[in-house]
Amino acid sequence: MKRSLVIYLGFMVLLLLAGCQNGGQDASKDVGKDAGEPDPEAVDESVFDEPVTLTLWNKAMGIIDQEKADELFAPALEKYPNLTIEMLQDVNIEEMMAAGTVPDLIATSNYSLLQEIDRELAGDMSDFFEAKGIPLDQFNPAIVENLNHFAELTGKPGAIYGMPVSMNQGVLAYNKDIFDQFGVSYPEAGMTWDEVIELSKQVTGNVGGTDYIGLSTGGPQMLTRPRSLSVVDENGKAAINTPEYTEVFKQLEQLYKIPGVINGDQYNYDFNFFMEERRLAMAPYWFAAFTSRIPILEEAGVNWGLTSFPTTSEHPDLGREIDYHLFLVPETAKNREAAMQAVAELVTEEAQTYLGKEVLRLSVLDNEDVRNAYAEGAGLYDQEELNEVFSVDPAPTPTPTLYDGEIYSILGEAQRKLAVDKVDINTVLREAEEEADAKIQELQEKES
């Protein structure tokens, strides 16, 4: 993948200048062509005159089996009776590509999009959007901004590398019973990380012989990604030992200074600690993942509540970074036209309402009524809870690189040194950046 570094370095400056902190305003003007009325001659629906089977590879959308695939594509299957979706199981995409074939559809997330663009598995769909009359401004502005970033990153302004179908939202889950036992008020919408950490002090301790932990953040990226902090700068060097990362690690240090948070080598507490052991008072999480776990929470007897993801004082209106799922259609897909038309049927208001109510997929549309239909069919949330969750907007993502996974692991070790080994912040960040630079050089040498 020699082209990886060229893509990244060649257009990093363009991406940074594209306005990563513009909050998504007017982003739709930069992506794709102006969509008006659909052009019937440009959209060939005759591809469905005969039976057509679209192969689907789920990389990162949680489509676990054929039943889930059919449930998701129900609007398209209803419109096109000759359409069949074939869920591919146990896919080795590298072997598949080596054999000269690719799936018709790839289900993934924006987190993995750069890798698929790099592997040439994400075809540009901008011409189809124009022909079909799909306006970009119908989507959540943060999604449009993110699509624009990927177009700029590849040096192809206006390119659209996938069809957004569902999105996520950061939340702060909390256990009402723990707060009640400590006699502390529940967390509120719009709280900053500093306020949440301060609140966690009041619900960390022993009550009735049980030790409770007020807050666990998971990895450092729980705080860095919502701040749009990249791990690599525009010169291809690690960007960890910075004032911005120092500020994040100072917040983590404040959390770890709370008596009872560190227990031997344990400083992080996963969602099972919240869900099954019921000893974690607050857990930052993803809305979709939380929804899927409600049956387990109810069975375990967790008296749960939800509010907005913690913010920062600099950006009090922004929560967790934008996270959305999209379908990619490779340029070389056997049934490319049919694949694009099938996924287009999933982004109508009717289809998005169905996906929200019945399939528990949060809408990608910039439509409050459609969004608020989320989980309505299951009756899981009331309007007040939804209002709190959506009281903050998704934050722009950091500039993605192909090295993110490796460097986040290095950051995780820096977090452990801070929490357990009590190494000072300057040292852990300096050492982490040195290790990250060495890792980047190692990966670059492999690419060349």
Tab-separated table of C-alpha atoms in Angstrom:
chain	number	residue	atom	x	y	z
A	1	MET	CA	0.000	0.000	0.000
A	2	LYS	CA	2.624	2.567	-1.075
A	3	ARG	CA	-0.073	5.047	-2.034
A	4	SER	CA	-1.248	5.259	1.610
A	5	LEU	CA	1.393	7.692	2.766
A	6	VAL	CA	1.083	9.729	-0.412
A	7	ILE	CA	-2.662	10.104	0.140
A	8	TYR	CA	-2.185	11.040	3.758
A	9	LEU	CA	0.701	13.500	3.501
A	10	GLY	CA	-0.253	15.000	0.167
A	11	PHE	CA	-3.631	16.227	1.321
A	12	MET	CA	-3.319	16.597	5.082
A	13	VAL	CA	-2.817	20.341	4.815
A	14	LEU	CA	-5.865	20.650	2.567
A	15	LEU	CA	-7.925	18.757	5.118
A	16	LEU	CA	-6.753	20.847	8.030
A	17	LEU	CA	-7.580	24.018	6.119
A	18	ALA	CA	-10.995	22.671	5.191
A	19	GLY	CA	-12.342	23.790	8.552
A	20	CYS	CA	-12.229	20.845	10.924
A	21	GLN	CA	-13.654	23.040	13.660
A	22	ASN	CA	-16.455	24.697	11.687
A	23	GLY	CA	-19.065	22.619	13.478
A	24	GLY	CA	-20.441	21.300	10.200
A	25	GLN	CA	-22.005	24.594	9.078
A	26	ASP	CA	-22.666	24.762	5.320
A	27	ALA	CA	-20.588	21.613	4.846
A	28	SER	CA	-23.059	20.319	2.287
A	29	LYS	CA	-21.914	23.004	-0.143
A	30	ASP	CA	-18.533	21.320	-0.457
A	31	VAL	CA	-19.524	17.720	-1.121
A	32	GLY	CA	-20.922	16.404	-4.355
A	33	LYS	CA	-22.818	18.317	-6.987
A	34	ASP	CA	-26.046	20.201	-6.395
A	35	ALA	CA	-28.815	17.595	-6.395
A	36	GLY	CA	-32.107	18.596	-7.911
A	37	GLU	CA	-34.830	16.468	-9.412
A	38	PRO	CA	-33.781	12.896	-10.276
A	39	ASP	CA	-32.849	12.202	-13.885
A	40	PRO	CA	-34.819	9.111	-14.970
A	41	GLU	CA	-32.520	8.542	-17.946
A	42	ALA	CA	-29.405	8.550	-15.755
A	43	VAL	CA	-30.814	6.090	-13.192
A	44	ASP	CA	-31.309	2.716	-14.834
A	45	GLU	CA	-33.948	0.849	-12.841
A	46	SER	CA	-34.100	-1.817	-15.537
A	47	VAL	CA	-31.310	-3.540	-13.568
A	48	PHE	CA	-34.140	-4.946	-11.453
A	49	ASP	CA	-36.185	-6.278	-14.370
A	50	GLU	CA	-34.461	-9.607	-13.837
A	51	PRO	CA	-33.430	-11.238	-10.535
A	52	VAL	CA	-30.290	-9.658	-9.105
A	53	THR	CA	-28.343	-10.778	-6.031
A	54	LEU	CA	-26.165	-8.259	-4.217
A	55	THR	CA	-23.345	-9.665	-2.130
A	56	LEU	CA	-22.827	-7.894	1.210
A	57	TRP	CA	-19.747	-7.883	3.413
A	58	ASN	CA	-20.280	-6.514	6.916
A	59	LYS	CA	-17.046	-5.013	8.128
A	60	ALA	CA	-18.293	-2.673	10.840
A	61	MET	CA	-22.050	-2.172	10.925
A	62	GLY	CA	-23.234	-4.929	13.233
A	63	ILE	CA	-25.109	-6.873	10.538
A	64	ILE	CA	-24.503	-10.241	12.122
A	65	ASP	CA	-26.563	-12.568	9.919
A	66	GLN	CA	-28.863	-12.867	6.912
A	67	GLU	CA	-31.945	-12.027	8.967
A	68	LYS	CA	-30.418	-8.719	10.073
A	69	ALA	CA	-29.409	-7.939	6.498
A	70	ASP	CA	-32.937	-8.551	5.201
A	71	GLU	CA	-34.393	-6.497	8.050
A	72	LEU	CA	-32.116	-3.570	7.217
A	73	PHE	CA	-32.812	-3.738	3.478
A	74	ALA	CA	-36.568	-4.230	3.849
A	75	PRO	CA	-37.444	-0.908	2.127
A	76	ALA	CA	-35.342	-1.837	-0.911
A	77	LEU	CA	-36.559	-5.443	-0.989
A	78	GLU	CA	-40.142	-4.216	-0.909
A	79	LYS	CA	-39.617	-1.818	-3.811
A	80	TYR	CA	-37.612	-4.261	-5.925
A	81	PRO	CA	-39.119	-7.791	-5.743
A	82	ASN	CA	-36.318	-9.163	-7.926
A	83	LEU	CA	-33.678	-8.024	-5.430
A	84	THR	CA	-31.911	-10.446	-3.080
A	85	ILE	CA	-29.261	-9.558	-0.516
A	86	GLU	CA	-26.682	-12.292	0.083
A	87	MET	CA	-24.797	-11.912	3.340
A	88	LEU	CA	-21.196	-13.082	2.950
A	89	GLN	CA	-19.848	-14.976	5.946
A	90	ASP	CA	-16.222	-15.485	7.007
A	91	VAL	CA	-14.891	-13.065	4.409
A	92	ASN	CA	-11.147	-12.683	3.861
A	93	ILE	CA	-11.282	-9.513	1.809
A	94	GLU	CA	-7.604	-9.639	0.836
A	95	GLU	CA	-7.993	-13.127	-0.620
A	96	MET	CA	-11.201	-12.078	-2.338
A	97	MET	CA	-9.483	-9.117	-3.974
A	98	ALA	CA	-6.514	-11.248	-5.000
A	99	ALA	CA	-8.946	-13.553	-6.786
A	100	GLY	CA	-10.305	-10.582	-8.722
A	101	THR	CA	-13.686	-10.230	-7.019
A	102	VAL	CA	-15.170	-7.757	-4.560
A	103	PRO	CA	-18.506	-7.583	-2.723
A	104	ASP	CA	-21.248	-5.465	-4.253
A	105	LEU	CA	-21.777	-3.778	-0.900
A	106	ILE	CA	-19.458	-3.146	2.045
A	107	ALA	CA	-21.027	-2.136	5.359
A	108	THR	CA	-18.610	-0.124	7.468
A	109	SER	CA	-18.203	3.056	9.509
A	110	ASN	CA	-16.444	6.351	8.939
A	111	TYR	CA	-13.764	5.161	11.373
A	112	SER	CA	-12.672	2.533	8.806
A	113	LEU	CA	-13.380	4.527	5.655
A	114	LEU	CA	-9.803	5.672	5.009
A	115	GLN	CA	-8.587	2.067	4.926
A	116	GLU	CA	-11.238	1.108	2.374
A	117	ILE	CA	-10.469	4.127	0.202
A	118	ASP	CA	-6.816	3.103	0.383
A	119	ARG	CA	-7.739	-0.424	-0.764
A	120	GLU	CA	-9.858	1.058	-3.578
A	121	LEU	CA	-13.013	-0.519	-2.199
A	122	ALA	CA	-14.922	2.749	-1.803
A	123	GLY	CA	-16.124	3.963	-5.176
A	124	ASP	CA	-17.100	7.587	-5.747
A	125	MET	CA	-20.917	7.844	-5.756
A	126	SER	CA	-21.247	11.577	-6.472
A	127	ASP	CA	-22.567	11.102	-10.022
A	128	PHE	CA	-25.213	8.713	-8.718
A	129	PHE	CA	-26.261	11.149	-5.984
A	130	GLU	CA	-26.764	13.812	-8.639
A	131	ALA	CA	-28.644	11.528	-11.030
A	132	LYS	CA	-30.868	10.183	-8.265
A	133	GLY	CA	-31.543	13.668	-6.926
A	134	ILE	CA	-30.255	12.912	-3.420
A	135	PRO	CA	-29.464	16.253	-1.758
A	136	LEU	CA	-26.498	16.224	0.589
A	137	ASP	CA	-28.128	18.755	2.876
A	138	GLN	CA	-30.740	16.175	3.859
A	139	PHE	CA	-28.062	14.485	5.983
A	140	ASN	CA	-26.800	15.486	9.421
A	141	PRO	CA	-24.326	18.368	8.852
A	142	ALA	CA	-21.587	16.576	10.799
A	143	ILE	CA	-21.849	13.615	8.410
A	144	VAL	CA	-21.628	15.868	5.366
A	145	GLU	CA	-18.606	17.629	6.820
A	146	ASN	CA	-16.927	14.299	7.447
A	147	LEU	CA	-17.616	13.087	3.907
A	148	ASN	CA	-16.107	16.320	2.667
A	149	HIS	CA	-12.965	15.705	4.712
A	150	PHE	CA	-12.441	12.338	3.075
A	151	ALA	CA	-12.937	13.891	-0.361
A	152	GLU	CA	-10.341	16.547	0.431
A	153	LEU	CA	-8.002	13.971	1.931
A	154	THR	CA	-7.914	12.048	-1.340
A	155	GLY	CA	-7.560	15.166	-3.450
A	156	LYS	CA	-10.992	14.701	-5.046
A	157	PRO	CA	-13.247	17.524	-3.805
A	158	GLY	CA	-16.872	16.577	-4.372
A	159	ALA	CA	-16.316	12.831	-4.174
A	160	ILE	CA	-18.812	10.863	-2.069
A	161	TYR	CA	-17.365	7.553	-0.906
A	162	GLY	CA	-20.472	5.900	0.481
A	163	MET	CA	-24.154	6.111	1.370
A	164	PRO	CA	-24.702	7.035	5.047
A	165	VAL	CA	-27.489	4.887	6.488
A	166	SER	CA	-27.357	5.134	10.282
A	167	MET	CA	-25.409	7.059	12.874
A	168	ASN	CA	-24.509	7.001	16.516
A	169	GLN	CA	-24.503	9.485	19.368
A	170	GLY	CA	-22.359	9.658	22.453
A	171	VAL	CA	-24.174	9.340	25.786
A	172	LEU	CA	-23.400	9.324	29.486
A	173	ALA	CA	-25.113	6.391	31.165
A	174	TYR	CA	-25.583	6.457	34.918
A	175	ASN	CA	-26.922	4.230	37.685
A	176	LYS	CA	-29.672	6.064	39.565
A	177	ASP	CA	-29.494	3.712	42.543
A	178	ILE	CA	-25.835	4.541	43.206
A	179	PHE	CA	-26.567	8.256	43.152
A	180	ASP	CA	-29.531	7.711	45.447
A	181	GLN	CA	-27.405	5.738	47.930
A	182	PHE	CA	-24.885	8.586	48.116
A	183	GLY	CA	-27.660	11.186	48.212
A	184	VAL	CA	-26.285	12.931	45.131
A	185	SER	CA	-28.259	14.505	42.282
A	186	TYR	CA	-28.129	12.796	38.881
A	187	PRO	CA	-25.854	14.127	36.123
A	188	GLU	CA	-27.460	16.723	33.855
A	189	ALA	CA	-27.328	17.479	30.157
A	190	GLY	CA	-24.528	19.766	29.047
A	191	MET	CA	-22.073	18.923	31.824
A	192	THR	CA	-18.381	19.291	30.969
A	193	TRP	CA	-15.740	16.636	31.590
A	194	ASP	CA	-14.425	18.678	34.529
A	195	GLU	CA	-17.922	18.766	36.054
A	196	VAL	CA	-18.460	15.041	35.516
A	197	ILE	CA	-15.103	14.200	37.110
A	198	GLU	CA	-15.955	16.447	40.057
A	199	LEU	CA	-19.357	14.767	40.354
A	200	SER	CA	-17.717	11.335	40.298
A	201	LYS	CA	-15.889	12.181	43.542
A	202	GLN	CA	-19.260	12.266	45.295
A	203	VAL	CA	-20.259	8.769	44.165
A	204	THR	CA	-16.946	6.979	44.660
A	205	GLY	CA	-16.592	5.124	47.924
A	206	ASN	CA	-18.086	2.416	50.124
A	207	VAL	CA	-21.758	2.216	50.990
A	208	GLY	CA	-23.171	-0.734	52.880
A	209	GLY	CA	-20.016	-2.758	52.394
A	210	THR	CA	-19.899	-2.299	48.615
A	211	ASP	CA	-17.213	-0.269	46.843
A	212	TYR	CA	-18.460	1.998	44.058
A	213	ILE	CA	-16.523	3.761	41.297
A	214	GLY	CA	-17.855	7.105	40.132
A	215	LEU	CA	-16.523	7.199	36.560
A	216	SER	CA	-14.424	5.258	34.088
A	217	THR	CA	-13.337	6.811	30.791
A	218	GLY	CA	-11.951	3.832	28.921
A	219	GLY	CA	-9.010	4.778	26.726
A	220	PRO	CA	-7.682	8.337	26.330
A	221	GLN	CA	-9.411	8.608	22.953
A	222	MET	CA	-12.715	8.891	24.831
A	223	LEU	CA	-11.549	12.426	25.624
A	224	THR	CA	-9.201	13.181	22.717
A	225	ARG	CA	-11.362	12.243	19.731
A	226	PRO	CA	-14.292	14.503	20.729
A	227	ARG	CA	-11.711	17.307	20.835
A	228	SER	CA	-10.746	16.426	17.247
A	229	LEU	CA	-7.172	15.715	18.367
A	230	SER	CA	-5.253	13.815	15.712
A	231	VAL	CA	-2.366	11.547	16.617
A	232	VAL	CA	-0.278	12.469	13.564
A	233	ASP	CA	0.492	15.991	12.328
A	234	GLU	CA	0.604	17.351	8.781
A	235	ASN	CA	4.270	16.330	8.484
A	236	GLY	CA	3.588	12.689	9.265
A	237	LYS	CA	5.013	12.920	12.784
A	238	ALA	CA	3.326	11.861	16.025
A	239	ALA	CA	1.374	14.670	17.673
A	240	ILE	CA	0.944	13.422	21.228
A	241	ASN	CA	3.284	15.532	23.347
A	242	THR	CA	1.203	18.683	22.908
A	243	PRO	CA	-0.615	21.149	25.178
A	244	GLU	CA	-3.941	19.667	24.087
A	245	TYR	CA	-2.976	16.112	25.045
A	246	THR	CA	-1.442	17.456	28.261
A	247	GLU	CA	-4.817	18.958	29.161
A	248	VAL	CA	-6.552	15.613	28.587
A	249	PHE	CA	-4.025	13.750	30.722
A	250	LYS	CA	-4.440	16.331	33.476
A	251	GLN	CA	-8.141	15.486	33.541
A	252	LEU	CA	-7.328	11.787	33.707
A	253	GLU	CA	-4.886	12.505	36.533
A	254	GLN	CA	-7.635	14.281	38.477
A	255	LEU	CA	-9.833	11.207	38.084
A	256	TYR	CA	-7.087	8.859	39.267
A	257	LYS	CA	-6.388	10.968	42.339
A	258	ILE	CA	-9.864	10.196	43.672
A	259	PRO	CA	-9.459	7.643	46.504
A	260	GLY	CA	-10.829	4.275	45.476
A	261	VAL	CA	-10.590	4.688	41.692
A	262	ILE	CA	-7.257	2.868	41.406
A	263	ASN	CA	-7.311	-0.682	42.751
A	264	GLY	CA	-3.959	-2.345	42.257
A	265	ASP	CA	-3.445	-2.553	38.499
A	266	GLN	CA	-7.059	-1.726	37.756
A	267	TYR	CA	-7.845	1.828	36.712
A	268	ASN	CA	-10.408	1.259	33.932
A	269	TYR	CA	-13.752	-0.402	34.439
A	270	ASP	CA	-15.612	-1.734	31.409
A	271	PHE	CA	-19.321	-1.592	30.719
A	272	ASN	CA	-19.890	-4.949	32.398
A	273	PHE	CA	-18.843	-3.262	35.642
A	274	PHE	CA	-21.753	-0.884	35.057
A	275	MET	CA	-24.164	-3.438	33.650
A	276	GLU	CA	-23.578	-6.635	35.604
A	277	GLU	CA	-21.694	-5.716	38.765
A	278	ARG	CA	-23.670	-2.478	39.117
A	279	ARG	CA	-20.755	-0.731	40.835
A	280	LEU	CA	-19.940	1.949	38.263
A	281	ALA	CA	-21.950	5.148	38.671
A	282	MET	CA	-21.273	6.756	35.273
A	283	ALA	CA	-20.113	5.335	31.938
A	284	PRO	CA	-19.580	7.312	28.710
A	285	TYR	CA	-20.833	5.113	25.893
A	286	TRP	CA	-22.417	4.936	22.456
A	287	PHE	CA	-26.202	5.302	22.188
A	288	ALA	CA	-26.677	2.369	19.794
A	289	ALA	CA	-24.573	0.026	21.921
A	290	PHE	CA	-26.462	1.091	25.048
A	291	THR	CA	-29.812	0.459	23.352
A	292	SER	CA	-28.771	-3.048	22.372
A	293	ARG	CA	-27.893	-3.790	26.009
A	294	ILE	CA	-31.114	-2.573	27.595
A	295	PRO	CA	-32.564	-6.115	27.901
A	296	ILE	CA	-29.458	-7.185	29.851
A	297	LEU	CA	-29.591	-4.031	31.977
A	298	GLU	CA	-33.230	-4.650	32.800
A	299	GLU	CA	-32.589	-8.295	33.632
A	300	ALA	CA	-29.698	-7.292	35.901
A	301	GLY	CA	-31.935	-4.794	37.678
A	302	VAL	CA	-29.956	-1.684	36.753
A	303	ASN	CA	-31.972	1.472	37.412
A	304	TRP	CA	-30.360	3.378	34.570
A	305	GLY	CA	-30.531	6.894	33.217
A	306	LEU	CA	-29.065	8.621	30.174
A	307	THR	CA	-27.927	12.140	29.494
A	308	SER	CA	-25.695	13.923	27.006
A	309	PHE	CA	-22.059	13.021	26.467
A	310	PRO	CA	-19.685	15.298	28.433
A	311	THR	CA	-18.533	18.448	26.670
A	312	THR	CA	-15.629	20.863	27.031
A	313	SER	CA	-15.748	24.483	28.135
A	314	GLU	CA	-14.337	25.480	24.734
A	315	HIS	CA	-17.112	23.676	22.840
A	316	PRO	CA	-20.112	23.303	25.167
A	317	ASP	CA	-22.395	22.383	22.256
A	318	LEU	CA	-20.310	19.416	21.043
A	319	GLY	CA	-20.371	15.895	22.451
A	320	ARG	CA	-18.691	12.736	21.190
A	321	GLU	CA	-17.178	12.680	17.710
A	322	ILE	CA	-19.362	11.892	14.722
A	323	ASP	CA	-19.801	8.166	14.159
A	324	TYR	CA	-21.923	6.854	11.335
A	325	HIS	CA	-22.403	3.734	9.262
A	326	LEU	CA	-22.368	3.756	5.501
A	327	PHE	CA	-22.485	1.400	2.547
A	328	LEU	CA	-19.573	1.425	0.128
A	329	VAL	CA	-19.950	0.290	-3.474
A	330	PRO	CA	-16.620	-0.589	-5.146
A	331	GLU	CA	-16.057	0.752	-8.654
A	332	THR	CA	-15.447	-2.827	-9.799
A	333	ALA	CA	-18.540	-4.317	-8.132
A	334	LYS	CA	-20.374	-6.725	-10.434
A	335	ASN	CA	-23.758	-5.130	-9.702
A	336	ARG	CA	-22.665	-1.567	-8.934
A	337	GLU	CA	-25.744	0.208	-10.344
A	338	ALA	CA	-28.182	-2.082	-8.545
A	339	ALA	CA	-26.191	-1.773	-5.323
A	340	MET	CA	-26.314	2.019	-5.358
A	341	GLN	CA	-30.033	2.041	-6.094
A	342	ALA	CA	-30.703	-0.440	-3.289
A	343	VAL	CA	-28.926	1.638	-0.636
A	344	ALA	CA	-30.585	4.811	-1.914
A	345	GLU	CA	-33.922	3.318	-0.829
A	346	LEU	CA	-32.654	3.291	2.764
A	347	VAL	CA	-32.317	7.071	3.092
A	348	THR	CA	-35.841	8.237	2.332
A	349	GLU	CA	-37.752	9.731	5.260
A	350	GLU	CA	-40.076	6.723	5.270
A	351	ALA	CA	-37.215	4.233	5.280
A	352	GLN	CA	-35.248	6.146	7.925
A	353	THR	CA	-38.326	6.295	10.158
A	354	TYR	CA	-38.755	2.533	9.792
A	355	LEU	CA	-35.073	1.907	10.547
A	356	GLY	CA	-35.271	4.081	13.650
A	357	LYS	CA	-38.508	2.668	15.026
A	358	GLU	CA	-38.114	-1.005	14.207
A	359	VAL	CA	-34.432	-1.722	13.513
A	360	LEU	CA	-33.024	0.622	16.185
A	361	ARG	CA	-30.865	2.525	13.699
A	362	LEU	CA	-30.470	6.206	14.523
A	363	SER	CA	-31.336	8.332	11.493
A	364	VAL	CA	-28.676	10.066	9.409
A	365	LEU	CA	-31.178	12.661	8.220
A	366	ASP	CA	-31.147	16.238	9.461
A	367	ASN	CA	-34.774	15.806	10.496
A	368	GLU	CA	-35.752	16.036	14.143
A	369	ASP	CA	-39.064	14.216	13.716
A	370	VAL	CA	-37.421	11.246	12.024
A	371	ARG	CA	-34.604	11.210	14.571
A	372	ASN	CA	-37.021	11.237	17.485
A	373	ALA	CA	-38.709	8.110	16.136
A	374	TYR	CA	-35.630	6.204	17.337
A	375	ALA	CA	-36.601	3.060	19.282
A	376	GLU	CA	-40.243	4.191	19.288
A	377	GLY	CA	-41.384	0.753	18.220
A	378	ALA	CA	-39.760	-0.782	21.290
A	379	GLY	CA	-40.844	1.998	23.656
A	380	LEU	CA	-37.370	2.251	25.175
A	381	TYR	CA	-37.012	5.999	25.643
A	382	ASP	CA	-39.277	8.914	26.457
A	383	GLN	CA	-38.967	12.287	24.758
A	384	GLU	CA	-37.219	13.892	27.719
A	385	GLU	CA	-34.411	11.332	27.562
A	386	LEU	CA	-34.019	11.834	23.816
A	387	ASN	CA	-33.933	15.606	24.270
A	388	GLU	CA	-31.100	15.277	26.784
A	389	VAL	CA	-29.096	12.901	24.601
A	390	PHE	CA	-29.469	15.144	21.538
A	391	SER	CA	-28.892	18.420	23.393
A	392	VAL	CA	-25.294	18.390	22.092
A	393	ASP	CA	-24.154	17.877	18.508
A	394	PRO	CA	-21.534	15.404	17.296
A	395	ALA	CA	-18.012	16.819	17.229
A	396	PRO	CA	-15.836	16.726	14.098
A	397	THR	CA	-13.553	13.709	13.993
A	398	PRO	CA	-9.783	13.973	14.143
A	399	THR	CA	-7.988	13.789	10.824
A	400	PRO	CA	-7.755	10.008	10.210
A	401	THR	CA	-4.536	8.176	9.413
A	402	LEU	CA	-3.670	4.560	8.740
A	403	TYR	CA	-1.586	4.601	11.929
A	404	ASP	CA	-4.347	5.490	14.379
A	405	GLY	CA	-4.880	2.009	15.798
A	406	GLU	CA	-1.204	1.506	16.607
A	407	ILE	CA	-0.826	4.930	18.190
A	408	TYR	CA	-3.990	4.606	20.276
A	409	SER	CA	-2.432	1.462	21.767
A	410	ILE	CA	0.641	3.489	22.676
A	411	LEU	CA	-1.590	6.145	24.243
A	412	GLY	CA	-3.318	3.429	26.248
A	413	GLU	CA	0.003	2.375	27.720
A	414	ALA	CA	0.755	6.003	28.558
A	415	GLN	CA	-2.557	6.117	30.401
A	416	ARG	CA	-1.626	3.000	32.375
A	417	LYS	CA	1.744	4.497	33.364
A	418	LEU	CA	-0.011	7.639	34.571
A	419	ALA	CA	-2.627	5.761	36.577
A	420	VAL	CA	-0.749	2.759	37.966
A	421	ASP	CA	2.960	3.610	37.825
A	422	LYS	CA	2.367	7.256	38.824
A	423	VAL	CA	4.691	8.540	36.110
A	424	ASP	CA	4.362	12.288	35.547
A	425	ILE	CA	2.427	13.598	32.555
A	426	ASN	CA	5.405	15.205	30.788
A	427	THR	CA	7.304	11.934	30.857
A	428	VAL	CA	4.474	9.655	29.731
A	429	LEU	CA	3.610	11.907	26.787
A	430	ARG	CA	7.216	12.425	25.750
A	431	GLU	CA	7.887	8.685	25.821
A	432	ALA	CA	4.622	7.949	24.036
A	433	GLU	CA	5.447	10.363	21.226
A	434	GLU	CA	8.909	8.889	20.800
A	435	GLU	CA	7.422	5.396	20.601
A	436	ALA	CA	4.745	6.575	18.186
A	437	ASP	CA	7.305	8.173	15.861
A	438	ALA	CA	9.274	4.927	15.828
A	439	LYS	CA	6.100	2.969	15.029
A	440	ILE	CA	5.184	5.349	12.182
A	441	GLN	CA	8.674	4.965	10.686
A	442	GLU	CA	8.413	1.185	10.983
A	443	LEU	CA	5.034	1.124	9.204
A	444	GLN	CA	6.242	3.508	6.486
A	445	GLU	CA	9.224	1.260	5.792
A	446	LYS	CA	6.894	-1.716	5.432
A	447	GLU	CA	4.718	0.219	2.970
A	448	SER	CA	7.712	1.114	0.844
